[in-house]
Amino acid sequence: MLNREGMPASNASIGLLRRDDFAARRGTLLLWRSEADGCRAVLREYSGAAGEDVAVLLVADAEALAALREAGWAPLPALIRQGRLHPYMLKTMDELEAAGLAEFVEDLGLVFPKH
């Protein structure tokens, strides 16, 4: 799916976490990362912190996870607007740009104020 969806080349990860795991501060975090040899997904234990390598954390309810499994990234912006998926930017816009994830964040329909 990551190769098909055009996962952006990045030196940082995008994390996906179930809403219940986020609330409990305990569970399994799915990490998406694009490396030189292609895109990959790995699982990591979540204990209340995503980790320094995670730039964007997506927290989703069960319906949002089902939609992502079925349709890939296409429903992400709609899921955010519906409140079914909550994105957390764990890096500044400058850090997201340096990591190659600024366009991904913009595709989600999120904006950062410019001061």
Coordinates of N, CA and C in Angstrom, one line a residue:
M1 N 0.8 -1.2 0.0 CA 0.0 0.0 0.0 C 0.9 1.3 0.0
L2 N 1.9 1.2 0.8 CA 2.8 2.4 0.9 C 3.4 2.8 -0.5
N3 N 3.9 1.8 -1.2 CA 4.4 2.1 -2.5 C 3.3 2.6 -3.5
R4 N 2.2 2.0 -3.4 CA 1.1 2.4 -4.3 C 0.6 3.8 -3.9
E5 N 0.6 4.2 -2.7 CA 0.1 5.5 -2.2 C 1.1 6.6 -2.4
G6 N 2.4 6.2 -2.8 CA 3.4 7.2 -3.0 C 3.9 7.8 -1.7
M7 N 4.2 6.9 -0.8 CA 4.7 7.4 0.5 C 5.9 8.3 0.2
P8 N 5.9 9.5 0.8 CA 7.0 10.5 0.6 C 8.3 10.0 1.1
A9 N 9.4 10.2 0.4 CA 10.7 9.9 0.9 C 11.0 10.7 2.1
S10 N 11.4 10.1 3.2 CA 11.5 10.9 4.4 C 12.5 10.2 5.3
N11 N 13.1 11.1 6.2 CA 14.0 10.5 7.2 C 13.2 10.5 8.6
A12 N 11.9 10.6 8.5 CA 11.0 10.5 9.7 C 9.9 9.6 9.3
S13 N 9.2 9.1 10.4 CA 8.1 8.2 10.2 C 6.7 8.9 10.4
I14 N 5.7 8.3 9.8 CA 4.3 8.6 10.1 C 3.8 7.5 10.9
G15 N 3.2 7.8 12.1 CA 2.7 6.8 13.0 C 1.2 6.7 12.9
L16 N 0.6 5.5 13.0 CA -0.8 5.3 13.1 C -1.1 4.5 14.3
L17 N -2.1 5.1 15.1 CA -2.4 4.5 16.4 C -3.9 4.5 16.6
R18 N -4.4 3.4 17.2 CA -5.8 3.3 17.5 C -6.2 4.3 18.6
R19 N -7.4 4.9 18.5 CA -7.8 5.9 19.5 C -7.8 5.3 20.9
D20 N -8.2 4.0 21.0 CA -8.3 3.4 22.4 C -6.9 3.3 22.9
D21 N -5.9 2.9 22.1 CA -4.5 2.8 22.5 C -3.9 4.2 22.9
F22 N -4.3 5.2 22.2 CA -3.9 6.5 22.5 C -4.4 7.0 23.9
A23 N -5.7 6.7 24.1 CA -6.3 7.1 25.4 C -5.7 6.3 26.5
A24 N -5.5 5.0 26.3 CA -4.9 4.2 27.4 C -3.4 4.4 27.6
R25 N -2.8 5.1 26.6 CA -1.3 5.4 26.6 C -0.6 4.1 26.6
R26 N -1.1 3.1 25.9 CA -0.6 1.8 25.8 C -1.1 1.0 24.6
G27 N -0.3 0.4 23.8 CA -0.8 -0.4 22.7 C 0.3 -0.6 21.7
T28 N -0.1 -0.7 20.4 CA 0.8 -0.9 19.3 C 0.7 0.2 18.3
L29 N 1.8 0.7 17.9 CA 1.9 1.8 17.0 C 2.4 1.3 15.6
L30 N 1.7 1.6 14.6 CA 2.1 1.2 13.2 C 2.9 2.4 12.6
L31 N 4.1 2.1 12.2 CA 5.0 3.2 11.6 C 5.1 3.0 10.1
W32 N 4.9 4.1 9.4 CA 5.2 4.1 7.9 C 6.4 4.9 7.7
R33 N 7.3 4.3 6.9 CA 8.6 5.0 6.6 C 9.1 4.7 5.2
S34 N 9.6 5.7 4.5 CA 10.1 5.4 3.1 C 11.6 5.5 3.3
E35 N 12.3 4.4 2.8 CA 13.7 4.3 2.9 C 14.3 4.1 1.5
A36 N 15.6 4.0 1.4 CA 16.2 3.9 0.1 C 15.8 2.6 -0.7
D37 N 15.5 1.6 0.1 CA 15.1 0.3 -0.6 C 13.5 0.2 -0.7
G38 N 12.8 1.3 -0.5 CA 11.4 1.3 -0.6 C 10.6 1.6 0.7
C39 N 9.3 1.5 0.6 CA 8.5 1.9 1.8 C 8.3 0.6 2.6
R40 N 8.2 0.8 3.9 CA 7.9 -0.3 4.8 C 7.1 0.2 6.0
A41 N 6.4 -0.8 6.6 CA 5.6 -0.6 7.8 C 6.2 -1.5 8.9
V42 N 6.3 -1.0 10.1 CA 6.8 -1.7 11.2 C 5.9 -1.4 12.4
L43 N 5.8 -2.4 13.3 CA 5.1 -2.2 14.6 C 6.0 -1.9 15.7
R44 N 5.6 -1.1 16.6 CA 6.3 -0.7 17.8 C 5.4 -0.6 19.0
E45 N 5.9 -1.0 20.1 CA 5.1 -0.8 21.4 C 4.9 0.7 21.7
Y46 N 3.7 1.0 22.1 CA 3.4 2.4 22.4 C 3.1 2.5 23.9
S47 N 3.9 3.3 24.6 CA 3.7 3.5 26.0 C 3.5 5.0 26.4
G48 N 2.8 5.7 25.5 CA 2.5 7.1 25.8 C 3.3 8.1 25.0
A49 N 4.4 7.6 24.3 CA 5.2 8.4 23.5 C 5.5 7.7 22.2
A50 N 5.4 8.5 21.1 CA 5.5 7.9 19.8 C 7.0 7.6 19.4
G51 N 7.9 8.4 19.9 CA 9.3 8.3 19.6 C 9.8 9.5 18.8
E52 N 11.1 9.7 18.9 CA 11.7 10.9 18.3 C 11.7 10.8 16.8
D53 N 11.6 9.6 16.2 CA 11.6 9.5 14.7 C 10.2 9.7 14.1
V54 N 9.1 9.9 14.9 CA 7.8 10.0 14.4 C 7.5 11.5 14.3
A55 N 7.2 12.0 13.0 CA 6.9 13.4 12.7 C 5.5 13.7 12.8
V56 N 4.6 12.7 12.3 CA 3.2 12.9 12.3 C 2.6 11.6 12.9
L57 N 1.7 11.9 13.9 CA 1.0 10.8 14.5 C -0.5 10.9 14.1
L58 N -1.1 9.8 13.5 CA -2.5 9.8 13.2 C -3.2 8.9 14.1
V59 N -4.2 9.4 14.8 CA -4.9 8.6 15.8 C -6.3 8.4 15.3
A60 N -6.7 7.2 15.1 CA -7.9 6.9 14.4 C -8.9 5.9 15.2
D61 N -10.2 6.1 14.9 CA -11.1 5.2 15.5 C -11.3 4.0 14.6
A62 N -12.1 3.0 15.0 CA -12.2 1.8 14.3 C -12.7 2.0 12.8
E63 N -13.7 2.8 12.7 CA -14.2 3.1 11.3 C -13.2 3.7 10.4
A64 N -12.4 4.6 10.9 CA -11.3 5.2 10.1 C -10.3 4.2 9.7
L65 N -9.9 3.3 10.6 CA -8.9 2.3 10.3 C -9.5 1.4 9.2
A66 N -10.8 1.0 9.3 CA -11.4 0.2 8.3 C -11.4 0.9 6.9
A67 N -11.6 2.2 6.9 CA -11.6 3.0 5.7 C -10.2 3.0 5.1
L68 N -9.2 3.2 5.9 CA -7.8 3.2 5.4 C -7.4 1.8 4.8
R69 N -7.8 0.8 5.5 CA -7.5 -0.6 5.0 C -8.1 -0.8 3.6
E70 N -9.3 -0.3 3.5 CA -10.1 -0.5 2.2 C -9.7 0.4 1.1
A71 N -9.4 1.7 1.4 CA -9.2 2.6 0.3 C -7.8 3.3 0.3
G72 N -6.9 2.9 1.2 CA -5.6 3.6 1.2 C -5.7 5.0 1.8
W73 N -4.9 5.9 1.4 CA -4.8 7.2 1.9 C -5.9 8.2 1.4
A74 N -6.6 7.8 0.4 CA -7.6 8.7 -0.2 C -8.6 9.3 0.8
P75 N -9.1 8.5 1.7 CA -10.1 9.1 2.7 C -9.5 9.9 3.8
L76 N -8.2 10.0 3.9 CA -7.6 10.8 5.1 C -8.1 12.2 5.3
P77 N -8.2 13.0 4.3 CA -8.7 14.4 4.6 C -10.2 14.4 5.1
A78 N -11.0 13.5 4.5 CA -12.4 13.4 4.9 C -12.5 12.9 6.3
L79 N -11.7 11.9 6.6 CA -11.7 11.3 8.0 C -11.3 12.4 9.0
I80 N -10.4 13.2 8.7 CA -10.0 14.3 9.6 C -11.1 15.3 9.8
R81 N -11.8 15.7 8.7 CA -12.9 16.7 8.8 C -14.0 16.1 9.6
Q82 N -14.3 14.8 9.5 CA -15.3 14.1 10.2 C -15.0 13.8 11.7
G83 N -13.7 14.1 12.1 CA -13.3 13.8 13.4 C -13.1 12.4 13.7
R84 N -12.9 11.5 12.7 CA -12.7 10.1 12.9 C -11.2 9.8 13.0
L85 N -10.4 10.7 12.5 CA -8.9 10.6 12.6 C -8.4 11.9 13.0
H86 N -7.5 11.9 14.0 CA -6.9 13.1 14.5 C -5.4 13.1 14.2
P87 N -4.9 14.1 13.4 CA -3.5 14.2 13.2 C -2.8 15.0 14.2
Y88 N -1.6 14.6 14.6 CA -0.8 15.3 15.6 C 0.5 15.6 14.9
M89 N 0.9 16.8 14.7 CA 2.2 17.1 14.2 C 3.2 17.2 15.3
L90 N 4.2 16.3 15.3 CA 5.1 16.2 16.4 C 6.4 16.9 16.1
K91 N 6.5 17.6 15.0 CA 7.6 18.4 14.5 C 7.1 19.7 14.1
T92 N 8.0 20.7 14.0 CA 7.7 22.0 13.5 C 7.5 21.9 12.0
M93 N 7.0 22.9 11.4 CA 6.9 22.9 9.9 C 8.2 22.9 9.2
D94 N 9.2 23.5 9.8 CA 10.6 23.5 9.3 C 11.1 22.0 9.3
E95 N 10.9 21.4 10.4 CA 11.3 20.0 10.6 C 10.6 19.0 9.6
L96 N 9.3 19.3 9.4 CA 8.5 18.5 8.5 C 9.0 18.7 7.1
E97 N 9.3 19.9 6.7 CA 9.9 20.2 5.4 C 11.2 19.5 5.2
A98 N 12.1 19.6 6.2 CA 13.4 18.9 6.2 C 13.3 17.4 6.1
A99 N 12.2 16.9 6.7 CA 12.0 15.4 6.7 C 11.3 15.0 5.4
G100 N 10.9 15.9 4.6 CA 10.2 15.5 3.3 C 8.7 15.3 3.5
L101 N 8.1 15.7 4.6 CA 6.7 15.4 4.9 C 5.8 16.6 4.8
A102 N 6.3 17.8 4.4 CA 5.4 19.0 4.3 C 4.3 18.8 3.4
E103 N 4.6 18.3 2.2 CA 3.5 18.1 1.2 C 2.4 17.1 1.7
F104 N 2.9 16.0 2.4 CA 1.9 15.1 3.0 C 1.0 15.8 3.9
V105 N 1.5 16.7 4.8 CA 0.7 17.4 5.7 C -0.3 18.3 5.0
E106 N 0.2 19.0 4.0 CA -0.7 19.9 3.2 C -1.8 19.1 2.5
D107 N -1.5 17.9 2.0 CA -2.5 17.0 1.4 C -3.6 16.6 2.3
L108 N -3.2 16.6 3.6 CA -4.3 16.3 4.6 C -5.2 17.5 4.8
G109 N -4.9 18.6 4.3 CA -5.7 19.8 4.4 C -5.4 20.6 5.7
L110 N -4.2 20.3 6.2 CA -3.8 21.0 7.5 C -2.9 22.2 7.1
V111 N -3.0 23.2 7.9 CA -2.1 24.4 7.6 C -1.4 24.8 8.9
F112 N -0.3 25.4 8.7 CA 0.5 26.0 9.8 C 0.5 27.5 9.7
P113 N 0.2 28.2 10.7 CA 0.2 29.7 10.6 C 1.6 30.2 10.3
K114 N 1.8 31.2 9.5 CA 3.1 31.8 9.2 C 3.2 33.1 10.1
H115 N 4.2 33.2 10.9 CA 4.3 34.4 11.7 C 5.5 35.1 11.3

